[in-house]
mmCIF file of C-alpha atoms in Angstrom:
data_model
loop_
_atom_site.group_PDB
_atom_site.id
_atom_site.type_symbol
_atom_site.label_atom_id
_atom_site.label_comp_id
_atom_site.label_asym_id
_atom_site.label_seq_id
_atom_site.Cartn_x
_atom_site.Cartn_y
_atom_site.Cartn_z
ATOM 1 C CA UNK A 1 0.000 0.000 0.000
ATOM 2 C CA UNK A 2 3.313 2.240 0.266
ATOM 3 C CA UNK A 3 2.724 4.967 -2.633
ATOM 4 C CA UNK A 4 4.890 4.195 -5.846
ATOM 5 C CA UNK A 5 5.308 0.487 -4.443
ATOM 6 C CA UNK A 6 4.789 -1.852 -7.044
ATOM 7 C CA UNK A 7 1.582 -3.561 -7.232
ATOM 8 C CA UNK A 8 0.585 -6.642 -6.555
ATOM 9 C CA UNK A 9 -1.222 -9.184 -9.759
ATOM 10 C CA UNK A 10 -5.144 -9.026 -9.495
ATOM 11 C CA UNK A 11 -6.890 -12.697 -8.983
ATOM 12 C CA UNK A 12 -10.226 -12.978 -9.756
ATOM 13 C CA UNK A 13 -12.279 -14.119 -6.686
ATOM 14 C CA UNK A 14 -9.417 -13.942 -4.835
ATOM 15 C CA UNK A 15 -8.183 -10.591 -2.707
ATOM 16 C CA UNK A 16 -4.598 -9.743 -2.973
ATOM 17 C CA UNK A 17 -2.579 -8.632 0.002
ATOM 18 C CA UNK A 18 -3.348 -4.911 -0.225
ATOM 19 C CA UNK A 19 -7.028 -5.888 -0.203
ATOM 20 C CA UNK A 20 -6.577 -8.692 2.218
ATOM 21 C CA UNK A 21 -4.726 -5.786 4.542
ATOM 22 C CA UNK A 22 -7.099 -2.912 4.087
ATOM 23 C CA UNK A 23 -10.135 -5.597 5.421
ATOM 24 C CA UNK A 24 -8.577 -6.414 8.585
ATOM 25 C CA UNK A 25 -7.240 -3.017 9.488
ATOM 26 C CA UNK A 26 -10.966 -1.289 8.701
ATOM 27 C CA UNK A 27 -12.934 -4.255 10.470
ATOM 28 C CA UNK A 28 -10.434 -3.885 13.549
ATOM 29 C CA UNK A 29 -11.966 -0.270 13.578
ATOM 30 C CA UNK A 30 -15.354 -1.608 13.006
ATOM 31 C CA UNK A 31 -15.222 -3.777 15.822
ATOM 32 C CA UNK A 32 -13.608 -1.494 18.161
ATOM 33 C CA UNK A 33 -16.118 1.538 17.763
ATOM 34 C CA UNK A 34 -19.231 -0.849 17.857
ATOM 35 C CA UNK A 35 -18.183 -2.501 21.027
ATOM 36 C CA UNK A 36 -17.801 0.932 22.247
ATOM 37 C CA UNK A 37 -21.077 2.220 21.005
ATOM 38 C CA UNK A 38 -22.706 -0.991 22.661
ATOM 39 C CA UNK A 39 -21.209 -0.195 26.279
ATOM 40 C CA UNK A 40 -21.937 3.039 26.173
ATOM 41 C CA UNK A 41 -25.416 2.637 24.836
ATOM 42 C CA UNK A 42 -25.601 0.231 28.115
ATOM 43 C CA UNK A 43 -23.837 2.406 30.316
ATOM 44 C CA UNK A 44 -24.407 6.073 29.612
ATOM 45 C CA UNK A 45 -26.958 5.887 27.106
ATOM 46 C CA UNK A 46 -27.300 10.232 27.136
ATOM 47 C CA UNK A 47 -23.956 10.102 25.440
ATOM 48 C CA UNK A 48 -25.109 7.286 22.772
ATOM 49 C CA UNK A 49 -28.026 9.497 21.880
ATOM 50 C CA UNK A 50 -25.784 13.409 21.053
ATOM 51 C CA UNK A 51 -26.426 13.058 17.131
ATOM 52 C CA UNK A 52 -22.463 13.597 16.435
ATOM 53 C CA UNK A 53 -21.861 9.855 18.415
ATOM 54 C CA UNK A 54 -24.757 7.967 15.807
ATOM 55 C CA UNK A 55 -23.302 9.799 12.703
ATOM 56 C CA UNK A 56 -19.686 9.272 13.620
ATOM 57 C CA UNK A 57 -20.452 5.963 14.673
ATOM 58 C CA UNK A 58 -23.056 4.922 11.319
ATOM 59 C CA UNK A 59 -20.148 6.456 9.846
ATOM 60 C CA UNK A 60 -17.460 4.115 10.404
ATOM 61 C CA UNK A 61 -20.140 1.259 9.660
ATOM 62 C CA UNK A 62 -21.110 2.023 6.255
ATOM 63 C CA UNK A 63 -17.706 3.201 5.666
ATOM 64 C CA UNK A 64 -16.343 -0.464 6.579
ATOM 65 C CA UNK A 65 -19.298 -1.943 4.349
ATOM 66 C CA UNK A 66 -17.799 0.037 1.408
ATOM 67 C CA UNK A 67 -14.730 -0.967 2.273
ATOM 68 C CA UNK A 68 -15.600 -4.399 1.828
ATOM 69 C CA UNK A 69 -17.230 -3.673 -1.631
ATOM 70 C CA UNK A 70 -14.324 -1.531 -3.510
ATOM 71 C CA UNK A 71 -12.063 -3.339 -5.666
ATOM 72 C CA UNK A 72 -8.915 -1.880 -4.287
ATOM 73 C CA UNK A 73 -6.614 -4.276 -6.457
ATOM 74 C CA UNK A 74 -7.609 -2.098 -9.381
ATOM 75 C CA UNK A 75 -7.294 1.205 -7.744
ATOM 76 C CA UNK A 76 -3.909 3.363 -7.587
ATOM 77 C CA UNK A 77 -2.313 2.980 -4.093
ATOM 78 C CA UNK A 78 -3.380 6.914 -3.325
ATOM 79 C CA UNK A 79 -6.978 6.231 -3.210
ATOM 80 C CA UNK A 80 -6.532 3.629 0.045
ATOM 81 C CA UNK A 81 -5.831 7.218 1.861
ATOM 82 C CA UNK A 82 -8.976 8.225 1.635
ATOM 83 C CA UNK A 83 -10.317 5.377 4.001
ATOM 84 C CA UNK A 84 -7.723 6.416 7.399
ATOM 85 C CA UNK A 85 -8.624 10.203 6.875
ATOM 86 C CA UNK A 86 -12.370 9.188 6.745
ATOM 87 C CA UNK A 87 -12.275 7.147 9.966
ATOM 88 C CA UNK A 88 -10.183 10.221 11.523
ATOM 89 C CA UNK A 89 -13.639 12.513 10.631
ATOM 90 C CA UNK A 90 -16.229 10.062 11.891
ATOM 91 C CA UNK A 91 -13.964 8.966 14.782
ATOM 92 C CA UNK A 92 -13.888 12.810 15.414
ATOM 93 C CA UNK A 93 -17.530 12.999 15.655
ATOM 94 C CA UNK A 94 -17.935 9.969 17.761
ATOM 95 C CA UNK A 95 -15.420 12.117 19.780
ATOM 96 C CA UNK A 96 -16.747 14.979 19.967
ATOM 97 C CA UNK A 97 -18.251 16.859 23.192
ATOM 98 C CA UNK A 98 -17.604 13.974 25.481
ATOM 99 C CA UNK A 99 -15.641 13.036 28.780
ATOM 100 C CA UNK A 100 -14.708 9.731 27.462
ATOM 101 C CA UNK A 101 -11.392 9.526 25.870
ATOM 102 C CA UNK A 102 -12.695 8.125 22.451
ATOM 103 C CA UNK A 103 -10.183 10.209 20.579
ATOM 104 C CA UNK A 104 -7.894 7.319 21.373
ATOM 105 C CA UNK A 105 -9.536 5.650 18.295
ATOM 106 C CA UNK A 106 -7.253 8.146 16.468
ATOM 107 C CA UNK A 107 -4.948 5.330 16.885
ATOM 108 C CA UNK A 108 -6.449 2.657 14.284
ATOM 109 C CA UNK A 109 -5.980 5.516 11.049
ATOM 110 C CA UNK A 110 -3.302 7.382 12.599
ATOM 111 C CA UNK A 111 -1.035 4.036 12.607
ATOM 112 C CA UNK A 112 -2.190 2.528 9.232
ATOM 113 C CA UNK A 113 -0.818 5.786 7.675
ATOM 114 C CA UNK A 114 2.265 5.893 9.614
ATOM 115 C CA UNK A 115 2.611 1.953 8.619
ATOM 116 C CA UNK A 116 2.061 2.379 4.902
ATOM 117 C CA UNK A 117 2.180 5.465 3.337
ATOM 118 C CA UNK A 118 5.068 8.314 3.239
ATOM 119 C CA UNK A 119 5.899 10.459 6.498
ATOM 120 C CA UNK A 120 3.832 13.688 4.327
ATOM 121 C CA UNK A 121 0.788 11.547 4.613
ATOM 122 C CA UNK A 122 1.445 10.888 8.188
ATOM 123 C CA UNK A 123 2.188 14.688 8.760
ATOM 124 C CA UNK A 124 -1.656 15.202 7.246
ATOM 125 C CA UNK A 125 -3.799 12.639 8.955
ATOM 126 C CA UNK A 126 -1.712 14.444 12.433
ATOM 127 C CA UNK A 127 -2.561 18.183 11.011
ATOM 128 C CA UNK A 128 -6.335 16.998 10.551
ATOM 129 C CA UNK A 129 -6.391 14.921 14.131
ATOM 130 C CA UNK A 130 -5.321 18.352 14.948
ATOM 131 C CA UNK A 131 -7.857 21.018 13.821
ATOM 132 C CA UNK A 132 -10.584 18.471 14.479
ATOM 133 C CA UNK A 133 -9.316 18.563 18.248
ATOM 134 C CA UNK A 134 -9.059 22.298 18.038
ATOM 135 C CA UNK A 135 -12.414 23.351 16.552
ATOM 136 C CA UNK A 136 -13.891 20.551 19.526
ATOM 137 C CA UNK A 137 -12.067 22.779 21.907
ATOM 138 C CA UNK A 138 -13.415 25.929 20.502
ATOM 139 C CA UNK A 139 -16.838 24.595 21.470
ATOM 140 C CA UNK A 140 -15.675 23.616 24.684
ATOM 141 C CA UNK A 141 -13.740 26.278 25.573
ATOM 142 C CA UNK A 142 -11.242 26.481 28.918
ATOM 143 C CA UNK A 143 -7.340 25.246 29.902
ATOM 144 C CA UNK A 144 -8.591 21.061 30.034
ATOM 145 C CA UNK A 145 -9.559 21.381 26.207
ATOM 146 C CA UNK A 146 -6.616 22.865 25.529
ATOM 147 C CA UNK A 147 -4.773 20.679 27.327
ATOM 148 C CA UNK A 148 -6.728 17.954 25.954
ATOM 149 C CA UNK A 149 -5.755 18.786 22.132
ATOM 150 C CA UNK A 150 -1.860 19.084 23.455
ATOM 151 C CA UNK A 151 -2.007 15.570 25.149
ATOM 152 C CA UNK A 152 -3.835 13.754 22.744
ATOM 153 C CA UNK A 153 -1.308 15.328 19.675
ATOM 154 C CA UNK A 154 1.389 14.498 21.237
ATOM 155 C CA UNK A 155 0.493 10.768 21.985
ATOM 156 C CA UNK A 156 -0.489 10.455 18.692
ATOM 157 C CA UNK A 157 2.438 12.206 17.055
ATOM 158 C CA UNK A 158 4.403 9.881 19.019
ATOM 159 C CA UNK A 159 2.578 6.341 18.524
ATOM 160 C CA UNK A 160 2.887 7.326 14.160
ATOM 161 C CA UNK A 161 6.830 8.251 14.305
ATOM 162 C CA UNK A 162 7.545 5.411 16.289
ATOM 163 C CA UNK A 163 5.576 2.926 13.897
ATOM 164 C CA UNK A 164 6.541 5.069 10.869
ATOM 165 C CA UNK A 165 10.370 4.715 12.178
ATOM 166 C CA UNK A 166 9.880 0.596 12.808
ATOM 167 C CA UNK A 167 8.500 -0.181 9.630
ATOM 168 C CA UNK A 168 11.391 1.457 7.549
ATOM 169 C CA UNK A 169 13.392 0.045 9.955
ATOM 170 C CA UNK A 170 12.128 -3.589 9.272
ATOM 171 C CA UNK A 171 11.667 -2.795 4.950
ATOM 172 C CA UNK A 172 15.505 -1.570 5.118
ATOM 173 C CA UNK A 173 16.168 -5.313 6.759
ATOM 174 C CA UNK A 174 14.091 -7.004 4.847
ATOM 175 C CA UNK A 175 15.564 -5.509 1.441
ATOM 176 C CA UNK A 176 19.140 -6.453 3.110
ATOM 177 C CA UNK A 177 18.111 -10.021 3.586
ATOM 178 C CA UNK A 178 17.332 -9.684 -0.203
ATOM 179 C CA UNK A 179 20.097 -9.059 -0.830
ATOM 180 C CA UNK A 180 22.275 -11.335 1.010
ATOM 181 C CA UNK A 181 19.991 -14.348 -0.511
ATOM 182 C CA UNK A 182 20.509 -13.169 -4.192
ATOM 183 C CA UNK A 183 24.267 -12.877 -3.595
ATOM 184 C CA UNK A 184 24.685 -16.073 -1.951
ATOM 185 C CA UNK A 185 22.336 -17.837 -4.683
ATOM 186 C CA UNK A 186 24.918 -15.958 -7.181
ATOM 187 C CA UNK A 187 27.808 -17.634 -5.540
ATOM 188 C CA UNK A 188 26.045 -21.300 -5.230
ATOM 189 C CA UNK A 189 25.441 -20.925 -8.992
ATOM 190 C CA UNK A 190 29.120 -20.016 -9.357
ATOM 191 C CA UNK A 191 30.084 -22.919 -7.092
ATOM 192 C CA UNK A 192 27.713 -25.568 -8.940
ATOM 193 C CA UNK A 193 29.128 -24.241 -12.662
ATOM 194 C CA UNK A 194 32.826 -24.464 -11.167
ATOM 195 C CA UNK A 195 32.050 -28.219 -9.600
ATOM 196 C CA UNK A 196 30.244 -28.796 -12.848
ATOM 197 C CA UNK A 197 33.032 -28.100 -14.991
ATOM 198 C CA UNK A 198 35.427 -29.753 -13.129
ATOM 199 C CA UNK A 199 33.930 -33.081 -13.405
ATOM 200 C CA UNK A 200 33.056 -32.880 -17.057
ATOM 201 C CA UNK A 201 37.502 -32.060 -17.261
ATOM 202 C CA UNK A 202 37.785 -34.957 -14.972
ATOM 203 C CA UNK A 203 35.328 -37.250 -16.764
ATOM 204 C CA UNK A 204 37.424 -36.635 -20.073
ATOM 205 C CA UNK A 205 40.387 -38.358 -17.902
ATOM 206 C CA UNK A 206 40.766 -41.891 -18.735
ATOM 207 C CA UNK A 207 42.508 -42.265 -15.256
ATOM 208 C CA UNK A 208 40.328 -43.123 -12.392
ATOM 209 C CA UNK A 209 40.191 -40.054 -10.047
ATOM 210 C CA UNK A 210 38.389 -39.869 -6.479
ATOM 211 C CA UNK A 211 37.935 -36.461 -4.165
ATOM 212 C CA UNK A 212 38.457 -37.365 -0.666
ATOM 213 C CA UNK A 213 37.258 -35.104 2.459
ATOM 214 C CA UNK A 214 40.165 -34.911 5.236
ATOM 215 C CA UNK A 215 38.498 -37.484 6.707
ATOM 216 C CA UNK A 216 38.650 -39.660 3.808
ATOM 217 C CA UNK A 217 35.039 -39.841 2.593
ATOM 218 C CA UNK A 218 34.700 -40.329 -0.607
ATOM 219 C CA UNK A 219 32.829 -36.870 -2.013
ATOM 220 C CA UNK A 220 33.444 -37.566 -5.781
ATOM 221 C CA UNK A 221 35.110 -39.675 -8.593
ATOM 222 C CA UNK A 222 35.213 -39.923 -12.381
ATOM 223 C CA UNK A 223 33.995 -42.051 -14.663
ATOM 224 C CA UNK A 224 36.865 -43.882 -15.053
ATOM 225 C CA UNK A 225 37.012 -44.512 -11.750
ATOM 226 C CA UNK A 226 33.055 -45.339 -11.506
ATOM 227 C CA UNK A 227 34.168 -48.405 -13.881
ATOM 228 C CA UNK A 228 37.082 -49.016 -13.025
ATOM 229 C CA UNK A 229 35.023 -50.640 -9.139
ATOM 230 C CA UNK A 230 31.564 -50.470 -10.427
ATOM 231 C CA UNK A 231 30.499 -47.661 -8.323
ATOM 232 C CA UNK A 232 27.282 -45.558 -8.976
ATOM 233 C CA UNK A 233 28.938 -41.644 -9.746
ATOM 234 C CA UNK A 234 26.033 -40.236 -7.757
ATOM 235 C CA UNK A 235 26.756 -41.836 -4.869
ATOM 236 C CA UNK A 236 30.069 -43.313 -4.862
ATOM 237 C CA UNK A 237 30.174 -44.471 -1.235
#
């Protein structure tokens, strides 16, 4: 899902990993905000009827449905930003004007852009986090909103560099171990075309030749030699 990452072959009737990856992190959301809604339909039920906690919470329901129905495999790996930035909105309005520390949900789109997409788009979803929690202070006026929108940043801020920082961390590895795998199957190749040719020179001997560890195991002989004690080449011991 990385932007300018190379994209993985569409399968009919069967969801590729982008796909596959989008699913679980929306339904993760899904899940989370509707076992929320439920307690606090049970518990505080004035708080499940403010209109902003229905539409934020409808929100991130029929925003998961069409999740489930877009064919992401053909879209370009931009348009998967739209989901995170839409769940930060309706997560803000589930949010919004309460005591409870819902804004914590920030967490779900806040790391799926820091895990995926570029440090700019991480620097976005945090600006919007941000106004969202300033124009909900504005309404709510007074030092604990504003200390609300600094503590709540911050947290955030700190949860997306970290995962931002890990995940190069573990793509720089991964591309080493890359690497290290093509250069070593490079050198096996080398090593099978240089035991290769040495047996066809050796095979061309009319002499019987055997290779002997330093523990005198037999680890190859000619044909010649083969013949010479009727011994299978392939496994001359």
């Amino acid at each position: 899902m990385r932007i300018g990452a190379a994209e993985a072959t569409f399968v009919v009737g069967t969801p590729d990993g982008r796909t596959r990856s989008i699913w679980l992190t929306q339904l993760v959301l899904a899940a989370s905000v509707l076992i929320t809604a439920i307690l606090v339909m049970v518990l505080q039920p004035a708080t499940f009827g403010r209109w902003n906690f229905l539409v934020g919470t409808l929100a991130v329901v029929v925003l998961t449905l069409a999740t489930l129905a877009v064919p992401w495999s053909r879209l370009p790996a931009p348009a998967v930003l739209a989901v995170p930035f839409a769940d930060a909105l309706a997560i803000g309005l589930v949010s919004s004007g309460t005591d409870l520390r819902l804004g914590y949900l920030w967490v779900f789109p806040v790391m799926w852009v820091a895990m995926h997409f570029r440090a700019t788009a991480l620097a976005v979803m945090l600006a919007l986090i941000g106004l969202i929690l300033l124009v909900d202070s504005t309404i709510t006026p007074g030092s604990i909103g504003a200390l609300r929108v600094f503590v709540v940043l911050i947290s955030l801020t700190f949860i997306g560099i970290t995962a931002h920082l890990a995940l190069r961390r573990t793509r720089s590895l991964r591309r080493l171990l890359r690497r290290q795998a093509g250069r070593l199957t490079a050198s096996l190749g080398r090593r099978s075309d240089q035991e290769r040719r040495t047996m066809e020179i050796l095979n061309g001997i009319d002499t019987g030749i055997v290779r002997l560890s330093e523990a005198g195991t037999v680890l190859a002989v000619n044909d010649a030699y083969s013949r010479l004690y009727g011994l299978d080449p392939l496994d001359p011991t």
